[in-house]
Amino acid sequence: LLEDGLQRAALNSEVAEIVSRITLVHQASHDYLRACAGASEKPDVIYLDPMFGEDAKGSAQVKKDMQAFRTLVGPDTDADELLDLALAAARCRVAVKRGRKAAPLADRAPGYALTGKSNRFDIYPLAKVQAPE
């Protein structure tokens, strides 16, 4: 789905230049983040979207398709570790999607958060983002 979305976006003149700077990687996240941490060129931003836990406070009943997905995949037990790996691998910042009332990953307070009606994006700034040349 992501690859299809990027291909479609590349055909849109309004966003094609932006899409040209996005790289979709097919690899286990732990392996990729460990490789990035030791690389000379690191991604500017890493976005984590872990599965919301069963204890997501104030959450509505999960839709049936997501219930089935959670049953297949099982609990998200490595989200805290992924945050640590992402913080070591990113150059400028890490963004983490969370439930609006969920605790921060690894009990690590973000630099700031962007909160919507049902979600929150915890932002962990590491360095100033530079515009591409």
CSV table of N, CA and C in Angstrom, one decimal:
chain,number,residue,atom,x,y,z
A,1,LEU,N,0.8,-1.2,0.0
A,1,LEU,CA,0.0,0.0,0.0
A,1,LEU,C,0.9,1.3,0.0
A,2,LEU,N,1.9,1.3,0.8
A,2,LEU,CA,2.8,2.4,0.9
A,2,LEU,C,3.5,2.7,-0.5
A,3,GLU,N,4.0,1.6,-1.1
A,3,GLU,CA,4.6,1.7,-2.4
A,3,GLU,C,3.7,2.3,-3.4
A,4,ASP,N,2.4,1.8,-3.4
A,4,ASP,CA,1.4,2.2,-4.4
A,4,ASP,C,1.1,3.7,-4.1
A,5,GLY,N,1.0,4.1,-2.9
A,5,GLY,CA,0.7,5.5,-2.6
A,5,GLY,C,1.9,6.4,-3.0
A,6,LEU,N,3.1,6.0,-2.8
A,6,LEU,CA,4.3,6.8,-3.3
A,6,LEU,C,4.3,6.9,-4.8
A,7,GLN,N,4.0,5.8,-5.5
A,7,GLN,CA,4.0,5.9,-7.0
A,7,GLN,C,2.9,6.8,-7.5
A,8,ARG,N,1.7,6.8,-6.8
A,8,ARG,CA,0.7,7.7,-7.3
A,8,ARG,C,1.0,9.1,-6.9
A,9,ALA,N,1.6,9.4,-5.8
A,9,ALA,CA,2.0,10.7,-5.4
A,9,ALA,C,3.1,11.3,-6.3
A,10,ALA,N,4.0,10.4,-6.8
A,10,ALA,CA,5.0,10.9,-7.7
A,10,ALA,C,4.4,11.4,-9.0
A,11,LEU,N,3.2,11.0,-9.4
A,11,LEU,CA,2.6,11.5,-10.6
A,11,LEU,C,1.9,12.8,-10.4
A,12,ASN,N,1.8,13.3,-9.2
A,12,ASN,CA,1.1,14.5,-8.8
A,12,ASN,C,2.2,15.6,-8.8
A,13,SER,N,2.1,16.6,-9.7
A,13,SER,CA,3.1,17.6,-9.8
A,13,SER,C,3.2,18.5,-8.5
A,14,GLU,N,2.2,18.5,-7.7
A,14,GLU,CA,2.2,19.3,-6.5
A,14,GLU,C,3.1,18.7,-5.4
A,15,VAL,N,3.2,17.4,-5.4
A,15,VAL,CA,4.0,16.7,-4.4
A,15,VAL,C,5.2,15.8,-4.9
A,16,ALA,N,5.3,15.8,-6.2
A,16,ALA,CA,6.3,14.9,-6.8
A,16,ALA,C,7.7,15.1,-6.3
A,17,GLU,N,8.1,16.4,-6.2
A,17,GLU,CA,9.4,16.7,-5.7
A,17,GLU,C,9.6,16.2,-4.3
A,18,ILE,N,8.6,16.4,-3.4
A,18,ILE,CA,8.7,15.9,-2.1
A,18,ILE,C,8.8,14.4,-2.0
A,19,VAL,N,8.0,13.7,-2.8
A,19,VAL,CA,8.0,12.3,-2.8
A,19,VAL,C,9.4,11.7,-3.3
A,20,SER,N,10.0,12.5,-4.2
A,20,SER,CA,11.3,12.0,-4.7
A,20,SER,C,12.4,11.9,-3.6
A,21,ARG,N,12.1,12.5,-2.4
A,21,ARG,CA,13.1,12.5,-1.3
A,21,ARG,C,12.7,11.5,-0.3
A,22,ILE,N,11.6,10.7,-0.5
A,22,ILE,CA,11.2,9.7,0.4
A,22,ILE,C,11.7,8.3,-0.1
A,23,THR,N,12.2,7.6,0.9
A,23,THR,CA,12.7,6.2,0.6
A,23,THR,C,11.9,5.2,1.4
A,24,LEU,N,11.3,4.3,0.7
A,24,LEU,CA,10.6,3.2,1.4
A,24,LEU,C,11.5,2.0,1.5
A,25,VAL,N,11.7,1.5,2.7
A,25,VAL,CA,12.7,0.4,2.9
A,25,VAL,C,11.9,-0.8,3.4
A,26,HIS,N,12.1,-2.0,2.7
A,26,HIS,CA,11.5,-3.2,3.1
A,26,HIS,C,12.5,-4.0,3.9
A,27,GLN,N,12.4,-3.9,5.2
A,27,GLN,CA,13.4,-4.6,6.1
A,27,GLN,C,12.9,-4.6,7.5
A,28,ALA,N,13.3,-5.5,8.3
A,28,ALA,CA,12.9,-5.6,9.7
A,28,ALA,C,13.3,-4.3,10.4
A,29,SER,N,12.5,-3.7,11.1
A,29,SER,CA,12.8,-2.3,11.7
A,29,SER,C,14.0,-2.4,12.6
A,30,HIS,N,14.1,-3.4,13.4
A,30,HIS,CA,15.3,-3.5,14.3
A,30,HIS,C,16.6,-3.5,13.5
A,31,ASP,N,16.6,-4.3,12.5
A,31,ASP,CA,17.8,-4.4,11.6
A,31,ASP,C,18.1,-3.1,11.0
A,32,TYR,N,17.1,-2.5,10.4
A,32,TYR,CA,17.3,-1.2,9.7
A,32,TYR,C,17.8,-0.1,10.6
A,33,LEU,N,17.2,0.0,11.8
A,33,LEU,CA,17.6,1.1,12.7
A,33,LEU,C,19.0,0.9,13.3
A,34,ARG,N,19.3,-0.4,13.5
A,34,ARG,CA,20.7,-0.7,14.0
A,34,ARG,C,21.7,-0.3,12.9
A,35,ALA,N,21.4,-0.6,11.6
A,35,ALA,CA,22.3,-0.2,10.5
A,35,ALA,C,22.4,1.3,10.4
A,36,CYS,N,21.3,2.0,10.6
A,36,CYS,CA,21.3,3.4,10.5
A,36,CYS,C,22.2,4.1,11.6
A,37,ALA,N,22.1,3.5,12.8
A,37,ALA,CA,22.8,4.1,13.9
A,37,ALA,C,24.3,4.1,13.6
A,38,GLY,N,24.8,3.1,12.9
A,38,GLY,CA,26.2,3.0,12.6
A,38,GLY,C,26.6,3.6,11.3
A,39,ALA,N,25.7,4.2,10.5
A,39,ALA,CA,26.0,4.7,9.2
A,39,ALA,C,26.4,6.1,9.3
A,40,SER,N,27.2,6.5,8.2
A,40,SER,CA,27.6,7.9,8.1
A,40,SER,C,26.5,8.8,7.7
A,41,GLU,N,25.5,8.3,6.9
A,41,GLU,CA,24.3,9.1,6.5
A,41,GLU,C,23.1,8.5,7.2
A,42,LYS,N,22.5,9.3,8.1
A,42,LYS,CA,21.3,8.9,8.8
A,42,LYS,C,20.1,9.5,8.3
A,43,PRO,N,18.9,8.9,8.5
A,43,PRO,CA,17.7,9.6,8.1
A,43,PRO,C,17.5,10.8,8.9
A,44,ASP,N,16.9,11.9,8.3
A,44,ASP,CA,16.6,13.1,9.1
A,44,ASP,C,15.6,12.8,10.1
A,45,VAL,N,14.5,12.1,9.7
A,45,VAL,CA,13.4,11.9,10.6
A,45,VAL,C,13.0,10.4,10.6
A,46,ILE,N,12.7,9.8,11.7
A,46,ILE,CA,12.1,8.5,11.8
A,46,ILE,C,10.8,8.6,12.4
A,47,TYR,N,9.8,7.9,11.8
A,47,TYR,CA,8.4,7.9,12.2
A,47,TYR,C,8.1,6.5,12.7
A,48,LEU,N,7.6,6.4,14.0
A,48,LEU,CA,7.2,5.1,14.5
A,48,LEU,C,5.7,5.1,14.7
A,49,ASP,N,5.1,4.1,14.3
A,49,ASP,CA,3.6,4.0,14.5
A,49,ASP,C,3.3,2.6,15.1
A,50,PRO,N,3.7,2.4,16.4
A,50,PRO,CA,3.4,1.2,17.1
A,50,PRO,C,1.9,0.9,17.3
A,51,MET,N,1.6,-0.4,17.4
A,51,MET,CA,0.2,-0.8,17.6
A,51,MET,C,-0.2,-0.2,19.0
A,52,PHE,N,-1.4,0.4,19.0
A,52,PHE,CA,-1.9,0.9,20.3
A,52,PHE,C,-2.1,-0.3,21.2
A,53,GLY,N,-1.7,-0.1,22.5
A,53,GLY,CA,-1.9,-1.2,23.5
A,53,GLY,C,-3.3,-1.4,23.9
A,54,GLU,N,-3.6,-2.5,24.5
A,54,GLU,CA,-4.9,-2.8,25.0
A,54,GLU,C,-5.3,-1.8,26.1
A,55,ASP,N,-4.4,-1.1,26.7
A,55,ASP,CA,-4.7,-0.2,27.8
A,55,ASP,C,-4.8,1.2,27.3
A,56,ALA,N,-5.0,1.4,26.0
A,56,ALA,CA,-5.1,2.8,25.5
A,56,ALA,C,-6.4,3.4,26.1
A,57,LYS,N,-6.2,4.3,27.0
A,57,LYS,CA,-7.3,4.9,27.8
A,57,LYS,C,-8.2,5.8,26.9
A,58,GLY,N,-9.4,5.6,27.1
A,58,GLY,CA,-10.4,6.5,26.3
A,58,GLY,C,-10.6,6.1,24.9
A,59,SER,N,-10.0,4.9,24.5
A,59,SER,CA,-10.2,4.5,23.1
A,59,SER,C,-11.5,3.9,22.9
A,60,ALA,N,-12.0,4.1,21.7
A,60,ALA,CA,-13.3,3.5,21.3
A,60,ALA,C,-13.0,2.0,21.0
A,61,GLN,N,-14.1,1.2,20.9
A,61,GLN,CA,-13.9,-0.2,20.5
A,61,GLN,C,-13.2,-0.3,19.2
A,62,VAL,N,-12.2,-1.1,19.1
A,62,VAL,CA,-11.4,-1.3,17.9
A,62,VAL,C,-12.2,-2.0,16.8
A,63,LYS,N,-12.1,-1.5,15.6
A,63,LYS,CA,-12.8,-2.0,14.5
A,63,LYS,C,-12.5,-3.5,14.3
A,64,LYS,N,-13.4,-4.2,13.7
A,64,LYS,CA,-13.2,-5.7,13.5
A,64,LYS,C,-12.0,-6.0,12.7
A,65,ASP,N,-11.6,-5.3,11.7
A,65,ASP,CA,-10.5,-5.6,10.9
A,65,ASP,C,-9.2,-5.5,11.7
A,66,MET,N,-9.1,-4.5,12.6
A,66,MET,CA,-8.0,-4.3,13.5
A,66,MET,C,-8.0,-5.3,14.6
A,67,GLN,N,-9.1,-5.8,15.1
A,67,GLN,CA,-9.2,-6.8,16.0
A,67,GLN,C,-8.5,-8.1,15.5
A,68,ALA,N,-8.9,-8.4,14.2
A,68,ALA,CA,-8.3,-9.6,13.6
A,68,ALA,C,-6.8,-9.4,13.4
A,69,PHE,N,-6.4,-8.2,13.0
A,69,PHE,CA,-5.0,-8.0,12.8
A,69,PHE,C,-4.2,-8.1,14.1
A,70,ARG,N,-4.7,-7.6,15.2
A,70,ARG,CA,-4.1,-7.7,16.5
A,70,ARG,C,-4.0,-9.2,16.9
A,71,THR,N,-5.0,-10.0,16.6
A,71,THR,CA,-5.0,-11.4,16.9
A,71,THR,C,-3.9,-12.1,16.1
A,72,LEU,N,-3.7,-11.8,14.9
A,72,LEU,CA,-2.7,-12.4,14.1
A,72,LEU,C,-1.3,-11.9,14.5
A,73,VAL,N,-1.1,-10.7,14.7
A,73,VAL,CA,0.2,-10.1,15.0
A,73,VAL,C,0.6,-10.3,16.5
A,74,GLY,N,-0.3,-10.2,17.4
A,74,GLY,CA,0.0,-10.3,18.8
A,74,GLY,C,0.3,-9.0,19.4
A,75,PRO,N,0.7,-9.0,20.6
A,75,PRO,CA,0.9,-7.7,21.3
A,75,PRO,C,2.2,-7.0,20.8
A,76,ASP,N,2.3,-5.7,20.9
A,76,ASP,CA,3.4,-5.0,20.4
A,76,ASP,C,4.4,-4.9,21.6
A,77,THR,N,5.3,-5.8,21.7
A,77,THR,CA,6.2,-5.9,22.9
A,77,THR,C,7.5,-5.2,22.8
A,78,ASP,N,7.8,-4.7,21.6
A,78,ASP,CA,9.1,-4.1,21.3
A,78,ASP,C,9.1,-2.6,21.0
A,79,ALA,N,8.0,-1.9,21.3
A,79,ALA,CA,7.9,-0.5,20.9
A,79,ALA,C,8.9,0.3,21.7
A,80,ASP,N,9.1,0.0,23.0
A,80,ASP,CA,10.1,0.8,23.8
A,80,ASP,C,11.5,0.7,23.2
A,81,GLU,N,11.8,-0.6,22.8
A,81,GLU,CA,13.2,-0.8,22.2
A,81,GLU,C,13.3,-0.1,20.9
A,82,LEU,N,12.2,-0.1,20.1
A,82,LEU,CA,12.3,0.6,18.8
A,82,LEU,C,12.5,2.1,19.0
A,83,LEU,N,11.9,2.7,20.1
A,83,LEU,CA,12.2,4.1,20.3
A,83,LEU,C,13.7,4.4,20.6
A,84,ASP,N,14.3,3.5,21.4
A,84,ASP,CA,15.7,3.7,21.7
A,84,ASP,C,16.5,3.6,20.5
A,85,LEU,N,16.2,2.6,19.6
A,85,LEU,CA,16.9,2.4,18.4
A,85,LEU,C,16.7,3.6,17.4
A,86,ALA,N,15.5,4.1,17.3
A,86,ALA,CA,15.2,5.2,16.5
A,86,ALA,C,16.0,6.5,16.9
A,87,LEU,N,16.0,6.7,18.2
A,87,LEU,CA,16.7,7.9,18.7
A,87,LEU,C,18.2,7.8,18.4
A,88,ALA,N,18.8,6.6,18.4
A,88,ALA,CA,20.2,6.4,18.0
A,88,ALA,C,20.4,6.5,16.5
A,89,ALA,N,19.4,6.2,15.7
A,89,ALA,CA,19.5,6.2,14.3
A,89,ALA,C,19.2,7.5,13.6
A,90,ALA,N,18.3,8.3,14.1
A,90,ALA,CA,17.8,9.5,13.5
A,90,ALA,C,18.8,10.7,13.6
A,91,ARG,N,18.9,11.5,12.6
A,91,ARG,CA,19.7,12.7,12.6
A,91,ARG,C,19.1,13.8,13.3
A,92,CYS,N,17.8,14.1,13.0
A,92,CYS,CA,17.1,15.3,13.5
A,92,CYS,C,16.0,15.1,14.5
A,93,ARG,N,15.2,14.1,14.2
A,93,ARG,CA,14.1,13.9,15.2
A,93,ARG,C,13.4,12.6,14.9
A,94,VAL,N,12.7,12.2,16.0
A,94,VAL,CA,11.8,11.0,15.9
A,94,VAL,C,10.4,11.4,16.3
A,95,ALA,N,9.5,10.9,15.5
A,95,ALA,CA,8.0,11.2,15.7
A,95,ALA,C,7.4,9.8,16.0
A,96,VAL,N,6.6,9.8,17.1
A,96,VAL,CA,5.9,8.6,17.5
A,96,VAL,C,4.4,8.8,17.6
A,97,LYS,N,3.6,8.0,16.8
A,97,LYS,CA,2.2,8.1,16.9
A,97,LYS,C,1.7,7.3,18.1
A,98,ARG,N,0.9,8.0,19.0
A,98,ARG,CA,0.4,7.3,20.2
A,98,ARG,C,-1.1,7.6,20.3
A,99,GLY,N,-1.8,6.8,21.1
A,99,GLY,CA,-3.2,7.1,21.5
A,99,GLY,C,-3.2,8.4,22.3
A,100,ARG,N,-4.2,9.2,22.2
A,100,ARG,CA,-4.3,10.5,22.8
A,100,ARG,C,-3.9,10.5,24.2
A,101,LYS,N,-4.4,9.5,25.0
A,101,LYS,CA,-4.1,9.5,26.4
A,101,LYS,C,-3.1,8.4,26.8
A,102,ALA,N,-2.4,7.8,25.9
A,102,ALA,CA,-1.4,6.8,26.2
A,102,ALA,C,-0.2,7.4,26.8
A,103,ALA,N,0.5,6.6,27.6
A,103,ALA,CA,1.8,7.0,28.1
A,103,ALA,C,2.8,7.1,27.0
A,104,PRO,N,3.8,7.9,27.2
A,104,PRO,CA,4.9,8.0,26.2
A,104,PRO,C,5.6,6.6,26.1
A,105,LEU,N,6.2,6.3,25.0
A,105,LEU,CA,7.0,5.1,24.9
A,105,LEU,C,8.1,5.1,25.9
A,106,ALA,N,8.5,4.0,26.5
A,106,ALA,CA,9.6,3.9,27.4
A,106,ALA,C,9.5,4.9,28.5
A,107,ASP,N,8.3,5.4,28.8
A,107,ASP,CA,8.2,6.5,29.8
A,107,ASP,C,9.1,7.6,29.6
A,108,ARG,N,9.5,7.9,28.4
A,108,ARG,CA,10.4,9.0,28.0
A,108,ARG,C,9.6,10.1,27.5
A,109,ALA,N,9.6,11.2,28.2
A,109,ALA,CA,8.8,12.4,27.8
A,109,ALA,C,9.4,13.0,26.5
A,110,PRO,N,8.5,13.3,25.6
A,110,PRO,CA,8.9,13.9,24.3
A,110,PRO,C,9.3,15.4,24.5
A,111,GLY,N,10.0,15.9,23.5
A,111,GLY,CA,10.3,17.4,23.6
A,111,GLY,C,9.0,18.2,23.5
A,112,TYR,N,8.1,17.7,22.6
A,112,TYR,CA,6.7,18.3,22.5
A,112,TYR,C,5.8,17.3,21.9
A,113,ALA,N,4.5,17.6,21.9
A,113,ALA,CA,3.5,16.6,21.4
A,113,ALA,C,2.5,17.4,20.6
A,114,LEU,N,2.0,16.8,19.5
A,114,LEU,CA,0.9,17.4,18.7
A,114,LEU,C,-0.3,16.5,18.9
A,115,THR,N,-1.3,17.1,19.5
A,115,THR,CA,-2.5,16.3,20.0
A,115,THR,C,-3.7,16.6,19.1
A,116,GLY,N,-4.3,15.5,18.7
A,116,GLY,CA,-5.6,15.6,17.9
A,116,GLY,C,-6.7,15.0,18.7
A,117,LYS,N,-7.8,14.7,18.1
A,117,LYS,CA,-9.0,14.2,18.8
A,117,LYS,C,-8.8,12.8,19.3
A,118,SER,N,-8.1,11.9,18.6
A,118,SER,CA,-7.9,10.6,19.1
A,118,SER,C,-6.4,10.1,19.1
A,119,ASN,N,-5.6,10.9,18.5
A,119,ASN,CA,-4.1,10.5,18.4
A,119,ASN,C,-3.3,11.6,19.0
A,120,ARG,N,-2.0,11.3,19.3
A,120,ARG,CA,-1.0,12.3,19.7
A,120,ARG,C,0.3,11.9,19.0
A,121,PHE,N,1.0,12.8,18.5
A,121,PHE,CA,2.3,12.6,17.9
A,121,PHE,C,3.4,13.1,18.9
A,122,ASP,N,4.1,12.3,19.5
A,122,ASP,CA,5.2,12.7,20.4
A,122,ASP,C,6.5,12.9,19.5
A,123,ILE,N,7.0,14.1,19.7
A,123,ILE,CA,8.2,14.5,18.9
A,123,ILE,C,9.4,14.6,19.8
A,124,TYR,N,10.5,13.9,19.4
A,124,TYR,CA,11.7,13.9,20.1
A,124,TYR,C,12.8,14.6,19.2
A,125,PRO,N,13.0,15.9,19.5
A,125,PRO,CA,14.0,16.6,18.6
A,125,PRO,C,15.4,16.2,19.0
A,126,LEU,N,16.2,16.1,18.0
A,126,LEU,CA,17.6,15.8,18.3
A,126,LEU,C,18.6,16.8,17.7
A,127,ALA,N,18.2,17.4,16.6
A,127,ALA,CA,19.0,18.5,15.9
A,127,ALA,C,18.1,19.3,15.0
A,128,LYS,N,18.5,20.4,14.6
A,128,LYS,CA,17.7,21.3,13.7
A,128,LYS,C,17.6,20.6,12.3
A,129,VAL,N,16.4,20.6,11.8
A,129,VAL,CA,16.2,20.1,10.4
A,129,VAL,C,16.7,21.1,9.4
A,130,GLN,N,17.5,20.7,8.5
A,130,GLN,CA,18.0,21.6,7.4
A,130,GLN,C,17.2,21.4,6.2
A,131,ALA,N,16.8,22.5,5.5
A,131,ALA,CA,16.1,22.4,4.2
A,131,ALA,C,17.1,21.7,3.2
A,132,PRO,N,16.5,20.9,2.3
A,132,PRO,CA,17.4,20.3,1.2
A,132,PRO,C,17.9,21.4,0.3
A,133,GLU,N,19.1,21.2,-0.2
A,133,GLU,CA,19.7,22.1,-1.2
A,133,GLU,C,19.2,21.9,-2.6
